Coordinates of C-alpha atoms and ligand atoms in Angstrom, one line a residue:
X1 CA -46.4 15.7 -1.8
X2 CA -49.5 14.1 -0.9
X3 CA -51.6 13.0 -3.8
X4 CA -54.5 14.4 -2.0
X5 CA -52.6 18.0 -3.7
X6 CA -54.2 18.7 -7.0
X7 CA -53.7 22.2 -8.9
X8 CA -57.5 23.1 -8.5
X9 CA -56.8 22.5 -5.0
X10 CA -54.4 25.4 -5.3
X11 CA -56.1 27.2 -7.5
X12 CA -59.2 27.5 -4.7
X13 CA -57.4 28.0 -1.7
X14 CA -55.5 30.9 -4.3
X15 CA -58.8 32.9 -4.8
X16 CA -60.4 31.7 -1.2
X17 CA -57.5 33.3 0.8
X18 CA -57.1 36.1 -1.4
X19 CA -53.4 35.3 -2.9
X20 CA -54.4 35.1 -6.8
X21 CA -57.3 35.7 -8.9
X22 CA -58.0 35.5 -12.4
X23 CA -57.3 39.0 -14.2
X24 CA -60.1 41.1 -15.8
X25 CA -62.8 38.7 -14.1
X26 CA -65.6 41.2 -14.4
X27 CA -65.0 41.3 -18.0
X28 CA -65.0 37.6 -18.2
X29 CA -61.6 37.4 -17.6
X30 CA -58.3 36.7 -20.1
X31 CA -56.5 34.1 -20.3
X32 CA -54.1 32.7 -18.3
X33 CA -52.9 35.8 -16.8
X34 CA -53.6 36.4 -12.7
X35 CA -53.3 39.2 -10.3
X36 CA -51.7 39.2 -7.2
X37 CA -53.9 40.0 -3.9
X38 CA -52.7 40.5 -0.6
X39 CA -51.5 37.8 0.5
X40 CA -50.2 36.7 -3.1
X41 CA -48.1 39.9 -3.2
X42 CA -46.2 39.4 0.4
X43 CA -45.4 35.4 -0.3
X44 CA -44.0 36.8 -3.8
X45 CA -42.1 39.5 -2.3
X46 CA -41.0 37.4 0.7
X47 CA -39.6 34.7 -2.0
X48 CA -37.8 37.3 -3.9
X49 CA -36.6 39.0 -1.1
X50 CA -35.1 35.7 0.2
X51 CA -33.7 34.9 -3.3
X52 CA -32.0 38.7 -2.7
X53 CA -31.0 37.8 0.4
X54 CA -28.9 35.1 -0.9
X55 CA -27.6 36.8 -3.6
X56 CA -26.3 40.4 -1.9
X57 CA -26.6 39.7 1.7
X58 CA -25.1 36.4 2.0
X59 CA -22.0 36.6 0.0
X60 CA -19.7 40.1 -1.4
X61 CA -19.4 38.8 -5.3
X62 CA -22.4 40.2 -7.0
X63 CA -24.1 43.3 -7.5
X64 CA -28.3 44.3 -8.4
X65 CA -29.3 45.8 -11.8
X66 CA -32.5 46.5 -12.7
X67 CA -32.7 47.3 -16.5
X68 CA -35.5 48.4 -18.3
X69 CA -37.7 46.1 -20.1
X70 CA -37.7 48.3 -23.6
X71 CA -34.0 47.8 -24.8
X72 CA -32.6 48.6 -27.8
X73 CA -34.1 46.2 -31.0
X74 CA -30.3 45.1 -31.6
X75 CA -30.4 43.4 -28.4
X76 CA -32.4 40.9 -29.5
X77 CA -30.6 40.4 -32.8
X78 CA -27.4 40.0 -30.8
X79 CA -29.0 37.5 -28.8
X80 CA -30.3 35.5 -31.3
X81 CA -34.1 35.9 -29.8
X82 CA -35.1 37.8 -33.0
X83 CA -34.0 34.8 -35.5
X84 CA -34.7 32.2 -32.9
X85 CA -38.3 33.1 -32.0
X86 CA -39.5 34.3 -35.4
X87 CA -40.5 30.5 -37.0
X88 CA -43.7 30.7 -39.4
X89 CA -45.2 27.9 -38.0
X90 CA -48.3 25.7 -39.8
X91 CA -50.4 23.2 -37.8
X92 CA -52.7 20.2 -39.3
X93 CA -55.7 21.0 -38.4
X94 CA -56.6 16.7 -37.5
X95 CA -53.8 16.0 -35.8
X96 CA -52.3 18.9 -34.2
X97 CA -48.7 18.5 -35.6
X98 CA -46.7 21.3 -36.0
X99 CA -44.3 22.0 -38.9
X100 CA -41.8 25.0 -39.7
X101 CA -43.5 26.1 -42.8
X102 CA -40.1 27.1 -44.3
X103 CA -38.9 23.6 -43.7
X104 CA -41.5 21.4 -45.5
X105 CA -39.5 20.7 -48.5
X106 CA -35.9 21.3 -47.4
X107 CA -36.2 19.0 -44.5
X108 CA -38.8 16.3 -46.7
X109 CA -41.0 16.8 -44.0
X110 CA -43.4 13.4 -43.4
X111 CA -46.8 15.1 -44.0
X112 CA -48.8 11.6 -43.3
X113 CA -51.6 12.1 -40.9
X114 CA -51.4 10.0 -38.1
X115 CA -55.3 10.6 -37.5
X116 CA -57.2 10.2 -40.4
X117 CA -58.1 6.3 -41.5
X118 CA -56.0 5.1 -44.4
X119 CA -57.6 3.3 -46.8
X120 CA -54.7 1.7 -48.2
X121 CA -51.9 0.5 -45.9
X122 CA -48.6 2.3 -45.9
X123 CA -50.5 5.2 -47.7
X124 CA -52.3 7.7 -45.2
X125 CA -53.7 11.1 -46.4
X126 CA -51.7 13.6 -45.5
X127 CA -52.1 16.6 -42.9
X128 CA -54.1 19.1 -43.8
X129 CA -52.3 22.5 -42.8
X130 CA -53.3 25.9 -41.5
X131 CA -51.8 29.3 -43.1
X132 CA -48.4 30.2 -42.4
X133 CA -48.5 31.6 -38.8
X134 CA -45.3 33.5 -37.1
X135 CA -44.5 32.3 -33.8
X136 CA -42.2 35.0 -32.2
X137 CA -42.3 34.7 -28.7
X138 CA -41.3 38.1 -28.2
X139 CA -44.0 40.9 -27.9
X140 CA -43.8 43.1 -30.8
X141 CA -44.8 47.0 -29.9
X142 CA -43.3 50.5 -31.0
X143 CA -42.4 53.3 -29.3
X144 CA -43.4 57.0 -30.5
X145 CA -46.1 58.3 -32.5
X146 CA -44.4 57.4 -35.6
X147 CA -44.8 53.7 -36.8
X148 CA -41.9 53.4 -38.7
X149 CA -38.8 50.4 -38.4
X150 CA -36.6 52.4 -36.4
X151 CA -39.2 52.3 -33.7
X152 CA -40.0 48.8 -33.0
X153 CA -39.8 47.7 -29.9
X154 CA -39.9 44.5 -27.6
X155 CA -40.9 43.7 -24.0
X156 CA -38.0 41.3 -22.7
X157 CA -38.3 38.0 -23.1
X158 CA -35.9 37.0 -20.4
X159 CA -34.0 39.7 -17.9
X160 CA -30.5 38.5 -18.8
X161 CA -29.9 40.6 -21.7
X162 CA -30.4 43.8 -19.8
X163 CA -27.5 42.2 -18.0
X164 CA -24.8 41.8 -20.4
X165 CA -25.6 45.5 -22.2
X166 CA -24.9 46.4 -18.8
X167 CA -21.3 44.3 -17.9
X168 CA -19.2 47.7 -19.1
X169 CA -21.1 49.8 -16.7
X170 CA -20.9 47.5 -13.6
X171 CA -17.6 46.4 -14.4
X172 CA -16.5 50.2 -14.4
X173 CA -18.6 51.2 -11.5
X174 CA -19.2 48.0 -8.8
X175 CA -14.8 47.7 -8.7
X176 CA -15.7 44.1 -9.3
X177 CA -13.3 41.5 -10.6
X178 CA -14.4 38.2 -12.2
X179 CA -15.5 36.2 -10.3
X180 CA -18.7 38.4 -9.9
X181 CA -22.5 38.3 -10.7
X182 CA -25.1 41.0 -11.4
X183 CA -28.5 40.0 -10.1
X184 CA -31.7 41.2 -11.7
X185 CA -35.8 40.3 -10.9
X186 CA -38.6 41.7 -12.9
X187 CA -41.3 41.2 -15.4
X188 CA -40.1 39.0 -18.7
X189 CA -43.3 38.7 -20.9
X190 CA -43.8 35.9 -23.8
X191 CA -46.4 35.3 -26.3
X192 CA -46.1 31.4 -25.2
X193 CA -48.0 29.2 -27.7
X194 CA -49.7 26.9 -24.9
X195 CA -49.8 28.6 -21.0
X196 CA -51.4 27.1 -18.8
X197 CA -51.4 25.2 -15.3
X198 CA -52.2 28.2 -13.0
X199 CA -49.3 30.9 -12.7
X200 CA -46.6 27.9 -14.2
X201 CA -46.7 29.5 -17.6
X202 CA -47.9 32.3 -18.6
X203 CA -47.4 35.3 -20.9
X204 CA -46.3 37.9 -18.3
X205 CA -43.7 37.0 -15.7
X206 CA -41.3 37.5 -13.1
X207 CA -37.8 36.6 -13.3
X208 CA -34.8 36.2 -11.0
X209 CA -31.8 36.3 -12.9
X210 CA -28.2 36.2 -12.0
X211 CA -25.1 36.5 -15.0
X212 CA -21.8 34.8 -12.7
X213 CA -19.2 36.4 -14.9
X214 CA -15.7 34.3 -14.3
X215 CA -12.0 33.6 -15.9
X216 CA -12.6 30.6 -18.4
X217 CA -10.9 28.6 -16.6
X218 CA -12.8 28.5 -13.8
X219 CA -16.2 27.9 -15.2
X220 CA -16.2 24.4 -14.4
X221 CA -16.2 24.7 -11.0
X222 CA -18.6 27.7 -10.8
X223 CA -21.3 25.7 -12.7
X224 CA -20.9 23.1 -10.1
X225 CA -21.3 25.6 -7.6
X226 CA -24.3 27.4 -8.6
X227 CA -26.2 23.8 -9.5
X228 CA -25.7 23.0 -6.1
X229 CA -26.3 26.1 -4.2
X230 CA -29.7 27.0 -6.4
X231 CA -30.9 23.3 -5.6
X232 CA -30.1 24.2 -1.5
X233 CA -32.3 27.3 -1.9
X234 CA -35.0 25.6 -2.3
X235 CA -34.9 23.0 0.6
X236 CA -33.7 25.8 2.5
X237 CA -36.8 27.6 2.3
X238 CA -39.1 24.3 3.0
X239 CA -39.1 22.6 0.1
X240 CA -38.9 18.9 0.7
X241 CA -35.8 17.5 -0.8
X242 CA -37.5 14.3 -2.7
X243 CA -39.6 17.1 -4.2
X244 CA -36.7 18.3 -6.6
X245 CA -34.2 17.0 -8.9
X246 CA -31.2 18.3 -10.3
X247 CA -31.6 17.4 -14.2
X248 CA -28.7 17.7 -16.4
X249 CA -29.5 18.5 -20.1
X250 CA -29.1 15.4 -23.0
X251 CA -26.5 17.2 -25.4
X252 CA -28.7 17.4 -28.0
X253 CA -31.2 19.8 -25.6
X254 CA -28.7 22.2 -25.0
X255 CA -28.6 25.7 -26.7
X256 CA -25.6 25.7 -29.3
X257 CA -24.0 28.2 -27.4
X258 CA -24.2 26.4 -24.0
X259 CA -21.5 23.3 -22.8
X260 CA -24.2 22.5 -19.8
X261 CA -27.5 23.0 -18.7
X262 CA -29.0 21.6 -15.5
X263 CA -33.0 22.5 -14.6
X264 CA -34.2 22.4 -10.8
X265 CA -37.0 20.4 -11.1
X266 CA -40.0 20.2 -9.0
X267 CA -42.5 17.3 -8.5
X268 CA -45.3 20.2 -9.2
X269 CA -49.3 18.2 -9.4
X270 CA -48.6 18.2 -13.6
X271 CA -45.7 16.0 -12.8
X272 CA -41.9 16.9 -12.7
X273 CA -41.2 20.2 -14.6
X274 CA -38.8 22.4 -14.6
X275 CA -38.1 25.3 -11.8
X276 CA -35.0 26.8 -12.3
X277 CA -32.2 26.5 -15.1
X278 CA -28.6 26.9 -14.8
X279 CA -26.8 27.1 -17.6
X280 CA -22.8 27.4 -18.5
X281 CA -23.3 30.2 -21.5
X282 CA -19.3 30.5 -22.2
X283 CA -18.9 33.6 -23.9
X284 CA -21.7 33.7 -26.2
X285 CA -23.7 36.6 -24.3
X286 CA -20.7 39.2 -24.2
X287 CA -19.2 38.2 -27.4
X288 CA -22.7 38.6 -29.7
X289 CA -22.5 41.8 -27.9
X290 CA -19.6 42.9 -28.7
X291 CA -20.1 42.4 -32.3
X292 CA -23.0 43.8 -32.8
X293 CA -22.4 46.9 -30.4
X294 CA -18.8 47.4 -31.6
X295 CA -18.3 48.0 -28.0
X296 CA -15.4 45.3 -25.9
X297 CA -17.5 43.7 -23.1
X298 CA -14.0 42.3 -21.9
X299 CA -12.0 42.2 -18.6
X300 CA -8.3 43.5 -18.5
X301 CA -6.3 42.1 -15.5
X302 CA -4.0 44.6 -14.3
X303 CA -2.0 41.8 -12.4
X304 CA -1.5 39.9 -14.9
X305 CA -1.9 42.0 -17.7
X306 CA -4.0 39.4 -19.6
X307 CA -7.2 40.8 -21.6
X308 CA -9.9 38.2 -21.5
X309 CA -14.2 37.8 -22.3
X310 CA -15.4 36.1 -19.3
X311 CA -17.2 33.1 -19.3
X312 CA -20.4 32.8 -17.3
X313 CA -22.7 30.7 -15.6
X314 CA -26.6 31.9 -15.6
X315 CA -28.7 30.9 -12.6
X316 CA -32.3 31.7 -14.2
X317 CA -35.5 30.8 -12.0
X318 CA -38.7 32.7 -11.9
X319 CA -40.4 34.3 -9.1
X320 CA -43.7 33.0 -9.8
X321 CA -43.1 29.7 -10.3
X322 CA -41.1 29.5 -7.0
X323 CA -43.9 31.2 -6.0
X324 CA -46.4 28.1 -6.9
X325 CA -44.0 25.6 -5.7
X326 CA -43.3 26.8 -2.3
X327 CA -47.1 27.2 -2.3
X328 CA -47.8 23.5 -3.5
X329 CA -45.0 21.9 -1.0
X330 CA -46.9 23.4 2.0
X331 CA -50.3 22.7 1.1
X332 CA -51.4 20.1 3.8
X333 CA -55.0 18.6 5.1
X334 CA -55.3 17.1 8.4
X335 CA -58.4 15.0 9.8
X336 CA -59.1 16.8 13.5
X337 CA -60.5 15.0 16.4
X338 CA -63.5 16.1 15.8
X339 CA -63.5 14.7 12.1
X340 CA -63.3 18.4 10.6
X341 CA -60.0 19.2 7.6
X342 CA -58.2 21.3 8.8
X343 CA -56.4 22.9 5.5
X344 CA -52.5 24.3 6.2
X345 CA -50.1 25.7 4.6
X346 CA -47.0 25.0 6.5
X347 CA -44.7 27.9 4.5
X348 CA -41.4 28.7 5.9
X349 CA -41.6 31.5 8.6
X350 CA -39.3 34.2 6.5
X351 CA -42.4 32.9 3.4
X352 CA -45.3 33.3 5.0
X353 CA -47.4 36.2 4.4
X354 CA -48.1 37.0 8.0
X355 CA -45.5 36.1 11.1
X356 CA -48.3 36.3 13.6
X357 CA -51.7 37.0 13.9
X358 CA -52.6 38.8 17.3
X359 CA -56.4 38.1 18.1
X360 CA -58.5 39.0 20.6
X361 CA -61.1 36.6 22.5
X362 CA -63.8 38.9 22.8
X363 CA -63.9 42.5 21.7
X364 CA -64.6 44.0 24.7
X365 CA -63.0 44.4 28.1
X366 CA -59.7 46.0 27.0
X367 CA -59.1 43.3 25.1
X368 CA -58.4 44.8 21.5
X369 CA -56.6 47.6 22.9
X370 CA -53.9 45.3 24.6
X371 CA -53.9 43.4 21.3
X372 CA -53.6 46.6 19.4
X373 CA -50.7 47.7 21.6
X374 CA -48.6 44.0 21.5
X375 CA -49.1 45.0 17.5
X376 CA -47.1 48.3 17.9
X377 CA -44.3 46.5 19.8
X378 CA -43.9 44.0 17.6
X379 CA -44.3 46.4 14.3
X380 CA -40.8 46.4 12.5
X381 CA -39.9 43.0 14.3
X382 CA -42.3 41.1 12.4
X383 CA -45.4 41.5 9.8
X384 CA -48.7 40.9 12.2
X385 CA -51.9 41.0 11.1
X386 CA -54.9 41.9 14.0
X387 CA -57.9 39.9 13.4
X388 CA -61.4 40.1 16.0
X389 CA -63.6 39.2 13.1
X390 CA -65.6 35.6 14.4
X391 CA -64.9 33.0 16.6
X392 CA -61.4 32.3 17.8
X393 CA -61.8 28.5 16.0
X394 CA -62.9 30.5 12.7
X395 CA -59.7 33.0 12.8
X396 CA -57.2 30.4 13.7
X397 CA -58.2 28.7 10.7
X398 CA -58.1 31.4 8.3
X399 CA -54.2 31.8 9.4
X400 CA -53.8 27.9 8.8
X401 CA -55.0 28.7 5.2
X402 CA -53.0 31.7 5.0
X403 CA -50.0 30.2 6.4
X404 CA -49.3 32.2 9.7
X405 CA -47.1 30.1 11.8
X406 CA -48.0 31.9 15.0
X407 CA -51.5 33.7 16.2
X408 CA -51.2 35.3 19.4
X409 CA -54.2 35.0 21.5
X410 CA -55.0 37.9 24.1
X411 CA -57.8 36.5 26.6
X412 CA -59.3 37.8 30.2
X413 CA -56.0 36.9 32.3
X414 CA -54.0 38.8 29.8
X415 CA -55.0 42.3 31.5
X416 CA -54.3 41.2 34.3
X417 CA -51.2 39.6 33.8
X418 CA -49.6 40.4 30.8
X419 CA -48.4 37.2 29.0
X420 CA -50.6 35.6 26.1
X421 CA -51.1 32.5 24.3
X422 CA -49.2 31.7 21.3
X423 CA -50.5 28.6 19.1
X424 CA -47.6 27.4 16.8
X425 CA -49.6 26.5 13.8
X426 CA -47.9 22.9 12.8
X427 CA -48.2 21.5 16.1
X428 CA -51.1 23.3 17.2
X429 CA -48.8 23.6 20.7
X430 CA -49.9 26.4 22.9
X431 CA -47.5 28.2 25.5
X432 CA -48.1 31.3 27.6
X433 CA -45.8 33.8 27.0
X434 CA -45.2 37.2 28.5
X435 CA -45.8 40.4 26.4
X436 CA -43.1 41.7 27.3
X437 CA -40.8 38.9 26.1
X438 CA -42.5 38.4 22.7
X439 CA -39.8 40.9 20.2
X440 CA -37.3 38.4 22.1
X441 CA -38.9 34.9 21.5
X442 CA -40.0 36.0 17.7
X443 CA -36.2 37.2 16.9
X444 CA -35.4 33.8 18.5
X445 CA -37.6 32.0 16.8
X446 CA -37.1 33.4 13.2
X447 CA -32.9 33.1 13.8
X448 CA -33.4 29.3 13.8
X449 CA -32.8 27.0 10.9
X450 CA -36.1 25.5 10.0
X451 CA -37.3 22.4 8.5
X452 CA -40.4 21.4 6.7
X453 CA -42.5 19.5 9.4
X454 CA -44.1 16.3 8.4
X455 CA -47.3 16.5 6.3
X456 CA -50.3 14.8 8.3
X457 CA -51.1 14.2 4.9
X458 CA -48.2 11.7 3.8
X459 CA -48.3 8.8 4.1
X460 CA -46.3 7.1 7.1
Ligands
LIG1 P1 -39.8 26.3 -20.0 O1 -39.0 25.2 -20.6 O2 -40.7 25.9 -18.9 O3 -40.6 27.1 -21.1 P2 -37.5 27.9 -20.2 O4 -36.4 26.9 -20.3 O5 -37.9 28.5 -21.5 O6 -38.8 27.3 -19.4 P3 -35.9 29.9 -19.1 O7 -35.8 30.7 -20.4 O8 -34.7 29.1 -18.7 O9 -37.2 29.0 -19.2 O10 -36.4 30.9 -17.9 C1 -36.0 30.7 -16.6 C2 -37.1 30.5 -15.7 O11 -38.1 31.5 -15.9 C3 -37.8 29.2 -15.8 O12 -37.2 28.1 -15.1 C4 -39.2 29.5 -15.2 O13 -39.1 29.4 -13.7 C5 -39.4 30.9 -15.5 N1 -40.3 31.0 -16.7 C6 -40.0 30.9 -18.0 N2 -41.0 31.0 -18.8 C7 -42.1 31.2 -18.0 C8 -43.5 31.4 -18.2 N3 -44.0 31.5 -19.4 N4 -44.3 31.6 -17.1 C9 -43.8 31.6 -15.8 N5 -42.5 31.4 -15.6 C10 -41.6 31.2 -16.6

């Protein structure tokens, strides 16, 4: 990525183009949460759909689920979100360390205040702490009239639980056999203690999940497997391959449950952070379950007659993150002859909001009716967009911005002989093509593999 790509960079073009906006803006806004224009809402869905795609389309071993976000409060006891998320936590108010408040004494905690000027050495003043604060993640609400225990409630924190409350049902009902994976997207929501950096982190969030449930003997090479086809995803869909690590976990980062962990990272403008984790659980997930539900989340063989918990590997990413990413590696700026930036997002075809813009030179002389009929004939083909607002210079690059790789240009000779000119928005090559043929050359088009093209940005 060029260094010329800074996050307020994004952030602009974002609101600009219509993809994001701050929420509540006529109110003054609230922070760090964003809704999704236009634009913002057909990148998303194009990113999930292609994250889908791989996941149904592309291979027979796994199956969709979409739970609800209220679950049962047990849930999150058996998945240790409840105990794990619920720290009182105290902060000195000089320094900005953070403490467990329950483990001052027990753990001799070193209270000495890096910030404030000892007088003596060796013997700094100490922190000076705030009250006790609890510092669930988890957003606590209740459902029913009647506040009372039994009706506390939860917005998900992650989508995967909804997935193991649901192995019995699938198991039963998909005639599935580990190996298999249920995939899940939706909205996860925590009460994270410092969002920030656009839509990286913040409170309310889309997930795609997928639980890979196999015999334990075989985890190994699945976790292998998914490390290396999660990292492909992402080149696949344009993003450039010395953008993105594979990280594996130290041991002492990794959940206690959990014999590996690997993050997809991403060289995002804050530095390398992480994209997507994938993570070999074991059992933990069904097991917890099974305790605390009384119910056997288990697999019986009928080959082999062996009864056994399958082991999984989680492949956990999130939608908007991708989202930012994909919307980072395609941000581009190129000097024109003419001296003007010319600002680009070069997205991958199956990405981009809009396939192909179809715009009319002048509107008059049957010109917008011929553009408005090459938009029927190519509706349910591709997405197109008609545009006759300003010059032609102005529109084309309004679709550089927005990331159409084609706009389709009808002009005088058009009407009289049918073929039009499409400008391919990376190399700004123009060819005349005939109307008739344009279903044809798109399918063509969209059927090949595609690489990221060089940034005119990077460096040579
Ligand atoms: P981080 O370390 O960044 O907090 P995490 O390890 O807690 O992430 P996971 O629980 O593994 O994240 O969630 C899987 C994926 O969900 C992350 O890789 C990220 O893409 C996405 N995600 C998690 N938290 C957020 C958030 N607050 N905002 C946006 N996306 C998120």
């Amino acid at each position: 990525m060029p260094d010329s790509v800074t996050m307020d960079k994004i952030v602009a073009l974002c609101k600009r183009r219509g993809f994001i906006f701050p929420s509540s803006e006529i109110y003054g806004g609230v922070g760090s949460t964003y809704d999704f224009g236009h634009y913002g809402v057909l990148l998303k869905t194009n990113v999930k759909n292609a994250w889908w795609r791989a996941m149904l389309e592309e291979r027979d071993d796994i199956v969709a689920l979409d739970s609800a976000i209220l679950q049962h409060p047990r849930v999150w006891e058996a998945s240790g979100h409840l105990a794990g998320f619920s720290d009182p936590m105290v902060d000195c108010k000089t320094c900005g360390h953070r403490f467990r408040a329950d483990h001052l004494e027990e753990e001799k905690a070193d209270l000495t205040c890096p910030r404030k000027p000892s007088k003596l050495a060796g013997q700094g003043p100490e922190c000076e702490l705030t009250e006790a604060r609890d510092f669930n993640l988890m957003f606590k609400t209740q459902v029913g009239a009647v506040e009372s225990t039994a009706s506390v409630a939860y917005l998900r924190p992650e989508t995967a639980q909804g997935i193991f409350i649901n192995f019995k049902n699938v198991l039963q009902f998909a005639r599935k056999k580990p190996p298999f994976g249920i995939a899940q997207v939706g909205k996860s929501f925590r009460n994270e203690i410092t969002p920030g950096n656009f839509i990286f982190r913040t409170r309310e969030f889309e997930q795609m999940e997928m639980e890979f449930f196999v015999p334990p003997d075989e985890v190994n090479d699945w976790y292998e497997h998914w490390k290396t086809e999660r990292f492909n995803w992402y080149v696949r869909y344009g993003i450039r391959p010395d953008h993105l690590m594979m990280r594996e976990h130290a041991a002492d980062e990794l959940s206690h449950y959990s014999s590996g962990t690997a993050d997809v990272e991403y060289l995002f403008p804050i530095g390398w952070s992480e994209l997507e984790g994938v993570a070999n659980r074991g059992n933990f997930d069904l097991t917890q379950h099974t305790e605390f539900s009384g119910e056997k989340l288990e697999y019986f063989d009928g080959s082999t007659k062996e009864r056994y918990t399958p082991h999984v590997i989680e492949p956990a990413a999130g939608a908007d993150r991708a989202t930012l990413a994909f919307l980072v590696d395609s941000y581009d700026e190129e000097t024109l002859e003419n001296g003007e930036t010319r600002v680009v997002l070069r997205l991958h075809p199956q990405l981009a909001p809009i396939t192909a813009a179809i715009l009319p030179l002048v509107r008059k002389d049957g010109q917008p009716e011929l553009a408005q009929e090459i938009r029927e004939q190519l509706r349910g083909i591709v997405r197109t967009e008609y545009d006759e607002g300003g010059s032609v210079g102005k529109r084309y690059r309004r679709h550089d911005e927005i990331g159409t790789p084609w706009c389709i240009t009808v002009d005088h000779e058009s009407l009289s002989d049918r073929t039009v000119t499409v400008r391919e928005r990376d190399s700004l090559e123009q060819s005349r093509v005939a109307i008739e043929e344009l279903p044809g050359w798109f399918a063509q088009r969209l059927a090949q593999p595609w690489t990221s093209p060089k940034l005119a940005s990077e460096p040579t």
